[in-house]
mmCIF file of C-alpha atoms in Angstrom:
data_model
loop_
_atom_site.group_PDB
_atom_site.id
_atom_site.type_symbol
_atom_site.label_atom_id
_atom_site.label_comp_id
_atom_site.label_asym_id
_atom_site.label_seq_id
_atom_site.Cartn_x
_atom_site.Cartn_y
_atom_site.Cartn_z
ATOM 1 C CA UNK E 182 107.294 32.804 103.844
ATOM 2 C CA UNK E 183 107.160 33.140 100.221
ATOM 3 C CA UNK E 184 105.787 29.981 99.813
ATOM 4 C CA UNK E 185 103.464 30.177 101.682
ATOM 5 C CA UNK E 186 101.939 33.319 100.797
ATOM 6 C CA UNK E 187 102.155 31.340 97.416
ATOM 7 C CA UNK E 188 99.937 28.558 98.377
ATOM 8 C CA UNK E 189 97.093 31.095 100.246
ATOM 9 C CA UNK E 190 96.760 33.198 97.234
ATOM 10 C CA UNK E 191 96.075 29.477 95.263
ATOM 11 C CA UNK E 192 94.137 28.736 97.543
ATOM 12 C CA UNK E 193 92.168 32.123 97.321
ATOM 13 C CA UNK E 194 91.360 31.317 93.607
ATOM 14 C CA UNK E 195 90.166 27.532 94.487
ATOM 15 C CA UNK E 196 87.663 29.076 96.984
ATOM 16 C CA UNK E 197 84.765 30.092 94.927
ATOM 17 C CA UNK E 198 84.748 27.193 92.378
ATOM 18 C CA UNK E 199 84.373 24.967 95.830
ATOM 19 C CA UNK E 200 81.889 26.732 97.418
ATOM 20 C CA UNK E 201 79.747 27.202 93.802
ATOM 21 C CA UNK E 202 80.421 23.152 93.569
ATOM 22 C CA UNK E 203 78.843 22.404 97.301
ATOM 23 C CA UNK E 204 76.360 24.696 97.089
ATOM 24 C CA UNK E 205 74.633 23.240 93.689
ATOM 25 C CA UNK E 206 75.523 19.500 95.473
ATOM 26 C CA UNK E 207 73.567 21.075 98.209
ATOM 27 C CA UNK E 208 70.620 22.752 96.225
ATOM 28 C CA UNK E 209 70.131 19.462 94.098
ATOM 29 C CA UNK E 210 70.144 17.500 97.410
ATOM 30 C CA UNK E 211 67.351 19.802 98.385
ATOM 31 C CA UNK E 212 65.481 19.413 95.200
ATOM 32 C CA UNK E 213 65.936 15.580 95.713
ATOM 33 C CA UNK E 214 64.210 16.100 98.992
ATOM 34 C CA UNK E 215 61.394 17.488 98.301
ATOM 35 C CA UNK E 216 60.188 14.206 97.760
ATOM 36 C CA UNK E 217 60.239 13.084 101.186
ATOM 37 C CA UNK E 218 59.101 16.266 102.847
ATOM 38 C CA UNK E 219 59.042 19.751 101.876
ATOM 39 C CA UNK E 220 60.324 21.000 105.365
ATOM 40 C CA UNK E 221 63.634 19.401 104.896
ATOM 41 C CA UNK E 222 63.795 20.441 101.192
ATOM 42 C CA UNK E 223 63.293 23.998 101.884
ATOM 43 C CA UNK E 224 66.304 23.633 104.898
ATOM 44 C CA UNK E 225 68.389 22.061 102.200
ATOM 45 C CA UNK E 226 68.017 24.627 99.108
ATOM 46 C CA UNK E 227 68.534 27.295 101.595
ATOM 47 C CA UNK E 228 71.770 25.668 103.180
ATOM 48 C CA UNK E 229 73.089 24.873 99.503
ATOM 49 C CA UNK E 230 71.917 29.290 98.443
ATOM 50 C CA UNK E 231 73.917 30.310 101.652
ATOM 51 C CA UNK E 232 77.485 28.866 99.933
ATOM 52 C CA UNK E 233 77.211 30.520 96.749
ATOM 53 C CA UNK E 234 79.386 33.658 97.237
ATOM 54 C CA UNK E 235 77.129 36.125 95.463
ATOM 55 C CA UNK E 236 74.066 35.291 97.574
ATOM 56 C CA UNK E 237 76.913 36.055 100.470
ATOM 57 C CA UNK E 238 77.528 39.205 99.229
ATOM 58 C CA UNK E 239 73.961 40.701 98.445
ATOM 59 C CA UNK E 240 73.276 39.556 102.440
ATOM 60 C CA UNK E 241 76.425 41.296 103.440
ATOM 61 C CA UNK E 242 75.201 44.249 101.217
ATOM 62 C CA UNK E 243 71.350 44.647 102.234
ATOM 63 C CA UNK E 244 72.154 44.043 106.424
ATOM 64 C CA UNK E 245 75.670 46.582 105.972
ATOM 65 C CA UNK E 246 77.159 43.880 107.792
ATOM 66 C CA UNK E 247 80.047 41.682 107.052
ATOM 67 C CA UNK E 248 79.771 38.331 107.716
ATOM 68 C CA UNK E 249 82.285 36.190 109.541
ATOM 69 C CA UNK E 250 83.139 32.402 108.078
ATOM 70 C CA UNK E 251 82.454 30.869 111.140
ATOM 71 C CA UNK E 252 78.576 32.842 111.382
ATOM 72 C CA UNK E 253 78.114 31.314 108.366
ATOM 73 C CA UNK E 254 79.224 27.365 108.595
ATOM 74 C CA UNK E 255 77.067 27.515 111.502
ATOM 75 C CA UNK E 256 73.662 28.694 109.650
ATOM 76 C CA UNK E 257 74.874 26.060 106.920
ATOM 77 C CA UNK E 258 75.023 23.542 109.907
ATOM 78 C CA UNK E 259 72.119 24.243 111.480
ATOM 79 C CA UNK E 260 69.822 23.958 108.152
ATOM 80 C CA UNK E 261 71.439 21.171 107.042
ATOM 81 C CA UNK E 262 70.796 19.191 110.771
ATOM 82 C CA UNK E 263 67.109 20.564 110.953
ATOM 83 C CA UNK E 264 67.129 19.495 107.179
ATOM 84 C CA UNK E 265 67.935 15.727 108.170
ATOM 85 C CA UNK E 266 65.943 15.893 111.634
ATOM 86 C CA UNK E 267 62.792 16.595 109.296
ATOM 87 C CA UNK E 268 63.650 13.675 107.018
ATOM 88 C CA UNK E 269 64.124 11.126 109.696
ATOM 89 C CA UNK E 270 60.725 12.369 111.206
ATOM 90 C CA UNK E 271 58.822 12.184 107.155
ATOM 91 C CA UNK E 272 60.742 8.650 106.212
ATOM 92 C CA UNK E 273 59.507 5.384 107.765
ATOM 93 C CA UNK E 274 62.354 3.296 108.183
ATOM 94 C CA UNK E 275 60.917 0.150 108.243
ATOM 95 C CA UNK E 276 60.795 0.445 104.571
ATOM 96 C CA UNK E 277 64.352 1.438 105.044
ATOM 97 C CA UNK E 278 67.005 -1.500 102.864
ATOM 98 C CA UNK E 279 68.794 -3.778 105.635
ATOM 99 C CA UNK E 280 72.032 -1.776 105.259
ATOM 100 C CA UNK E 281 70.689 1.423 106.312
ATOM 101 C CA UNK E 282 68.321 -0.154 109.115
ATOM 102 C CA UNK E 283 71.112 -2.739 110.916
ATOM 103 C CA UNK E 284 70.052 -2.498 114.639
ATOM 104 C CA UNK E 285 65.960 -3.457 113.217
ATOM 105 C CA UNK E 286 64.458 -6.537 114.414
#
């Protein structure tokens, strides 16, 4: 029991240097996309501002809410999907390299 109390309070101090890591991956993916199409830029910098902990905890703190882990994978889901439904739409993939385009005739 110990132990593994041990190994949940490590992994406690891990979380927030992950979720600041994926969100700036995120938000630099976003600024990347901007390029391609705005739509799916905006969906991206606002999936990659969700992670960051303290943007978690001013939304908790203006809506006197608390929210749940699982509430909030699925709004980071569901921008990051619309994110890449809006890039497939902007990106003509006949320009596409062969590896990325392997069904094309």
């Amino acid at each position: 029991m110990a132990v593994k109390q041990e190994l949940l309070s490590r992994a406690e101090s891990v979380k927030p240097y992950f979720q600041y890591l994926l969100g700036i991956l995120l938000v630099i993916n976003g600024i990347g996309l901007f390029t391609y199409s705005i739509g799916s830029g905006v969906f991206m910098v606002l999936a990659g501002l969700l992670v960051f902990p303290k943007v978690q905890d001013a939304i908790e703190r203006h809506a006197d809410t608390n929210l749940h882990p699982l509430v909030l994978a699925g709004a980071i889901g569901i921008l990051f999907v619309a994110s890449s439904a809006l890039l497939l739409t902007a990106v003509d993939l006949s320009q596409a390299p062969d590896f990325l385009v392997p069904f094309e005739q």
